[in-house]
PDB file of C-alpha atoms in Angstrom:
ATOM      1  CA  UNK D   1      17.533   7.646 -12.225  1.00  0.00           C
ATOM      2  CA  UNK D   2      16.452   4.640 -12.235  1.00  0.00           C
ATOM      3  CA  UNK D   3      16.113   2.184  -8.643  1.00  0.00           C
ATOM      4  CA  UNK D   4      14.036  -0.710  -7.474  1.00  0.00           C
ATOM      5  CA  UNK D   5      13.559  -3.006  -4.572  1.00  0.00           C
ATOM      6  CA  UNK D   6      11.583  -5.609  -2.827  1.00  0.00           C
ATOM      7  CA  UNK D   7      10.816  -6.279   0.567  1.00  0.00           C
ATOM      8  CA  UNK D   8       9.116  -9.433   1.918  1.00  0.00           C
ATOM      9  CA  UNK D   9       7.731  -9.658   5.782  1.00  0.00           C
ATOM     10  CA  UNK D  10       5.592 -11.034   7.957  1.00  0.00           C
ATOM     11  CA  UNK D  11       1.858  -9.690   8.419  1.00  0.00           C
ATOM     12  CA  UNK D  12       2.379  -8.458  12.009  1.00  0.00           C
ATOM     13  CA  UNK D  13       0.941  -5.388  13.171  1.00  0.00           C
ATOM     14  CA  UNK D  14       4.621  -3.952  14.208  1.00  0.00           C
ATOM     15  CA  UNK D  15       5.645  -4.754  10.540  1.00  0.00           C
ATOM     16  CA  UNK D  16       3.158  -1.750   9.381  1.00  0.00           C
ATOM     17  CA  UNK D  17       5.674   0.849  10.851  1.00  0.00           C
ATOM     18  CA  UNK D  18       8.492  -1.018   9.095  1.00  0.00           C
ATOM     19  CA  UNK D  19       7.329  -0.830   5.618  1.00  0.00           C
ATOM     20  CA  UNK D  20       6.185   3.173   5.776  1.00  0.00           C
ATOM     21  CA  UNK D  21       9.999   3.544   6.894  1.00  0.00           C
ATOM     22  CA  UNK D  22      11.797   1.479   4.554  1.00  0.00           C
ATOM     23  CA  UNK D  23       9.288   3.360   1.344  1.00  0.00           C
ATOM     24  CA  UNK D  24      10.483   6.683   3.062  1.00  0.00           C
ATOM     25  CA  UNK D  25      13.941   5.414   2.693  1.00  0.00           C
ATOM     26  CA  UNK D  26      13.942   4.342  -0.035  1.00  0.00           C
ATOM     27  CA  UNK D  27      12.195   7.342  -2.008  1.00  0.00           C
ATOM     28  CA  UNK D  28      14.427  10.034  -0.421  1.00  0.00           C
ATOM     29  CA  UNK D  29      16.565  10.162  -3.520  1.00  0.00           C
ATOM     30  CA  UNK D  30      13.961  11.722  -5.349  1.00  0.00           C
ATOM     31  CA  UNK D  31      14.041  14.754  -2.608  1.00  0.00           C
ATOM     32  CA  UNK D  32      10.416  14.530  -2.345  1.00  0.00           C
ATOM     33  CA  UNK D  33       8.640  17.146  -0.333  1.00  0.00           C
ATOM     34  CA  UNK D  34       7.485  16.622   3.467  1.00  0.00           C
ATOM     35  CA  UNK D  35       3.803  16.528   1.873  1.00  0.00           C
ATOM     36  CA  UNK D  36       4.800  13.993  -0.726  1.00  0.00           C
ATOM     37  CA  UNK D  37       6.591  11.758   1.553  1.00  0.00           C
ATOM     38  CA  UNK D  38       3.732  11.769   4.056  1.00  0.00           C
ATOM     39  CA  UNK D  39       0.991  10.938   1.566  1.00  0.00           C
ATOM     40  CA  UNK D  40       3.479   8.055   0.325  1.00  0.00           C
ATOM     41  CA  UNK D  41       4.053   6.715   3.408  1.00  0.00           C
ATOM     42  CA  UNK D  42       0.356   6.902   4.669  1.00  0.00           C
ATOM     43  CA  UNK D  43      -0.827   4.769   1.326  1.00  0.00           C
ATOM     44  CA  UNK D  44       1.588   2.070   2.413  1.00  0.00           C
ATOM     45  CA  UNK D  45       0.718   1.956   5.594  1.00  0.00           C
ATOM     46  CA  UNK D  46      -3.295   1.414   4.329  1.00  0.00           C
ATOM     47  CA  UNK D  47      -2.136  -1.110   1.815  1.00  0.00           C
ATOM     48  CA  UNK D  48      -0.189  -3.212   4.641  1.00  0.00           C
ATOM     49  CA  UNK D  49      -2.687  -2.595   7.019  1.00  0.00           C
ATOM     50  CA  UNK D  50      -5.153  -4.299   4.697  1.00  0.00           C
ATOM     51  CA  UNK D  51      -2.924  -7.143   4.543  1.00  0.00           C
ATOM     52  CA  UNK D  52      -2.475  -7.663   8.054  1.00  0.00           C
ATOM     53  CA  UNK D  53      -5.918  -7.111   8.863  1.00  0.00           C
ATOM     54  CA  UNK D  54      -8.067  -8.025   5.667  1.00  0.00           C
ATOM     55  CA  UNK D  55      -6.093 -10.870   3.996  1.00  0.00           C
ATOM     56  CA  UNK D  56      -4.950 -12.996   6.995  1.00  0.00           C
ATOM     57  CA  UNK D  57      -7.454 -12.042   9.560  1.00  0.00           C
ATOM     58  CA  UNK D  58      -4.338 -11.287  12.089  1.00  0.00           C
ATOM     59  CA  UNK D  59      -2.603 -14.633  11.371  1.00  0.00           C
ATOM     60  CA  UNK D  60       0.620 -14.457  10.051  1.00  0.00           C
ATOM     61  CA  UNK D  61       1.421 -14.467   6.437  1.00  0.00           C
ATOM     62  CA  UNK D  62       3.708 -12.797   3.838  1.00  0.00           C
ATOM     63  CA  UNK D  63       3.738  -9.243   2.819  1.00  0.00           C
ATOM     64  CA  UNK D  64       5.362  -8.196  -0.470  1.00  0.00           C
ATOM     65  CA  UNK D  65       6.493  -4.670  -0.534  1.00  0.00           C
ATOM     66  CA  UNK D  66       7.929  -3.955  -4.168  1.00  0.00           C
ATOM     67  CA  UNK D  67       9.006  -0.188  -5.381  1.00  0.00           C
ATOM     68  CA  UNK D  68      10.453   1.372  -8.491  1.00  0.00           C
ATOM     69  CA  UNK D  69      11.731   4.741  -9.531  1.00  0.00           C
ATOM     70  CA  UNK D  70      11.410   5.305 -13.083  1.00  0.00           C
ATOM     71  CA  UNK D  71      12.229   9.173 -13.602  1.00  0.00           C
ATOM     72  CA  UNK D  72      10.398  10.946 -11.195  1.00  0.00           C
ATOM     73  CA  UNK D  73       7.542   8.089 -10.784  1.00  0.00           C
ATOM     74  CA  UNK D  74       7.354   6.438  -8.176  1.00  0.00           C
ATOM     75  CA  UNK D  75       5.718   2.543  -8.329  1.00  0.00           C
ATOM     76  CA  UNK D  76       4.990   0.715  -5.213  1.00  0.00           C
ATOM     77  CA  UNK D  77       3.123  -3.184  -5.596  1.00  0.00           C
ATOM     78  CA  UNK D  78       2.017  -4.126  -2.111  1.00  0.00           C
ATOM     79  CA  UNK D  79       0.997  -8.164  -2.460  1.00  0.00           C
ATOM     80  CA  UNK D  80      -0.775 -10.917  -0.448  1.00  0.00           C
ATOM     81  CA  UNK D  81      -1.588 -14.697  -0.508  1.00  0.00           C
ATOM     82  CA  UNK D  82      -4.833 -14.096   2.081  1.00  0.00           C
ATOM     83  CA  UNK D  83      -8.490 -14.723   1.738  1.00  0.00           C
ATOM     84  CA  UNK D  84      -8.774 -12.298  -1.165  1.00  0.00           C
ATOM     85  CA  UNK D  85     -11.439  -9.243  -2.034  1.00  0.00           C
ATOM     86  CA  UNK D  86     -15.162 -10.925  -3.317  1.00  0.00           C
ATOM     87  CA  UNK D  87     -16.242  -7.712  -4.248  1.00  0.00           C
ATOM     88  CA  UNK D  88     -13.473  -5.551  -5.803  1.00  0.00           C
ATOM     89  CA  UNK D  89     -16.237  -2.305  -6.520  1.00  0.00           C
ATOM     90  CA  UNK D  90     -17.590  -2.674  -3.302  1.00  0.00           C
ATOM     91  CA  UNK D  91     -14.780  -3.262  -1.193  1.00  0.00           C
ATOM     92  CA  UNK D  92     -13.263   0.229  -2.743  1.00  0.00           C
ATOM     93  CA  UNK D  93     -16.378   2.467  -1.791  1.00  0.00           C
ATOM     94  CA  UNK D  94     -15.669   4.986   0.929  1.00  0.00           C
ATOM     95  CA  UNK D  95     -16.778   3.490   4.429  1.00  0.00           C
ATOM     96  CA  UNK D  96     -17.091  -0.372   3.444  1.00  0.00           C
ATOM     97  CA  UNK D  97     -15.340  -2.640   5.819  1.00  0.00           C
ATOM     98  CA  UNK D  98     -15.731  -6.077   6.526  1.00  0.00           C
ATOM     99  CA  UNK D  99     -14.334  -5.548  10.372  1.00  0.00           C
ATOM    100  CA  UNK D 100     -17.217  -3.151  11.523  1.00  0.00           C
ATOM    101  CA  UNK D 101     -16.912  -5.315  14.525  1.00  0.00           C
ATOM    102  CA  UNK D 102     -13.569  -3.843  14.986  1.00  0.00           C
ATOM    103  CA  UNK D 103     -13.872  -0.168  14.585  1.00  0.00           C
ATOM    104  CA  UNK D 104     -12.571  -0.268  11.241  1.00  0.00           C
ATOM    105  CA  UNK D 105     -13.385   3.064   9.419  1.00  0.00           C
ATOM    106  CA  UNK D 106     -13.406   1.280   5.757  1.00  0.00           C
ATOM    107  CA  UNK D 107     -11.588   4.229   3.989  1.00  0.00           C
ATOM    108  CA  UNK D 108      -8.224   2.457   3.591  1.00  0.00           C
ATOM    109  CA  UNK D 109      -8.574   2.328  -0.308  1.00  0.00           C
ATOM    110  CA  UNK D 110      -9.797   5.846  -0.208  1.00  0.00           C
ATOM    111  CA  UNK D 111      -6.837   7.054   1.297  1.00  0.00           C
ATOM    112  CA  UNK D 112      -4.491   5.302  -1.206  1.00  0.00           C
ATOM    113  CA  UNK D 113      -6.503   6.713  -4.077  1.00  0.00           C
ATOM    114  CA  UNK D 114      -6.427  10.248  -2.553  1.00  0.00           C
ATOM    115  CA  UNK D 115      -2.428  10.581  -1.869  1.00  0.00           C
ATOM    116  CA  UNK D 116      -1.695   8.521  -5.415  1.00  0.00           C
ATOM    117  CA  UNK D 117      -2.261   9.230  -8.533  1.00  0.00           C
ATOM    118  CA  UNK D 118      -3.171   5.779  -9.622  1.00  0.00           C
ATOM    119  CA  UNK D 119      -4.378   2.864  -7.397  1.00  0.00           C
ATOM    120  CA  UNK D 120      -5.523  -0.447  -8.979  1.00  0.00           C
ATOM    121  CA  UNK D 121      -6.392  -3.827  -7.067  1.00  0.00           C
ATOM    122  CA  UNK D 122      -6.444  -7.126  -8.345  1.00  0.00           C
ATOM    123  CA  UNK D 123      -7.769  -9.820  -6.391  1.00  0.00           C
ATOM    124  CA  UNK D 124      -8.607 -13.431  -6.230  1.00  0.00           C
ATOM    125  CA  UNK D 125     -10.988 -15.431  -3.752  1.00  0.00           C
ATOM    126  CA  UNK D 126      -8.169 -17.272  -1.557  1.00  0.00           C
ATOM    127  CA  UNK D 127      -5.087 -16.151  -3.322  1.00  0.00           C
ATOM    128  CA  UNK D 128      -4.593 -12.980  -2.404  1.00  0.00           C
ATOM    129  CA  UNK D 129      -4.438  -9.388  -3.221  1.00  0.00           C
ATOM    130  CA  UNK D 130      -2.341  -7.017  -5.482  1.00  0.00           C
ATOM    131  CA  UNK D 131      -2.153  -3.445  -5.236  1.00  0.00           C
ATOM    132  CA  UNK D 132      -0.578  -0.882  -7.533  1.00  0.00           C
ATOM    133  CA  UNK D 133       0.388   2.546  -6.834  1.00  0.00           C
ATOM    134  CA  UNK D 134       1.836   4.945  -8.501  1.00  0.00           C
ATOM    135  CA  UNK D 135       2.984   8.634  -8.208  1.00  0.00           C
ATOM    136  CA  UNK D 136       4.611  11.033  -9.757  1.00  0.00           C
ATOM    137  CA  UNK D 137       7.246  13.443  -7.997  1.00  0.00           C
ATOM    138  CA  UNK D 138       7.133  16.836  -8.543  1.00  0.00           C
ATOM    139  CA  UNK D 139      10.433  18.348  -9.579  1.00  0.00           C
ATOM    140  CA  UNK D 140      12.791  19.942  -6.882  1.00  0.00           C
ATOM    141  CA  UNK D 141      12.012  23.475  -6.477  1.00  0.00           C
TER     142      UNK D 141
END
């Protein structure tokens, strides 16, 4: 079964849980395990939170979430048009944060990478960031 969706929402903190719930509903047709569902929701939460906190610095901008199911593979793309990431390699390192004063752990990308099969980050300073995530869901038991 193939399916796709696109959601555009404001970079407000309350929309992080909205994005988590939307992706949960979208992926339910694959009958994911509770662990898979939790991992997907957490990865989306981290990507959306990064856009809210880092891309827009708590200002309001747009976040785009696209998702597509191809067979049993889930593709999730999270885009923002914020300030971008100067050094992606550095940003992907565990514990790296640009907001230490806000007690950020710097584990967002690490969490995404641990819960998804593939994570690719593209960014241009002043233009925004694109996070592409892929997860193959197991067959029904």
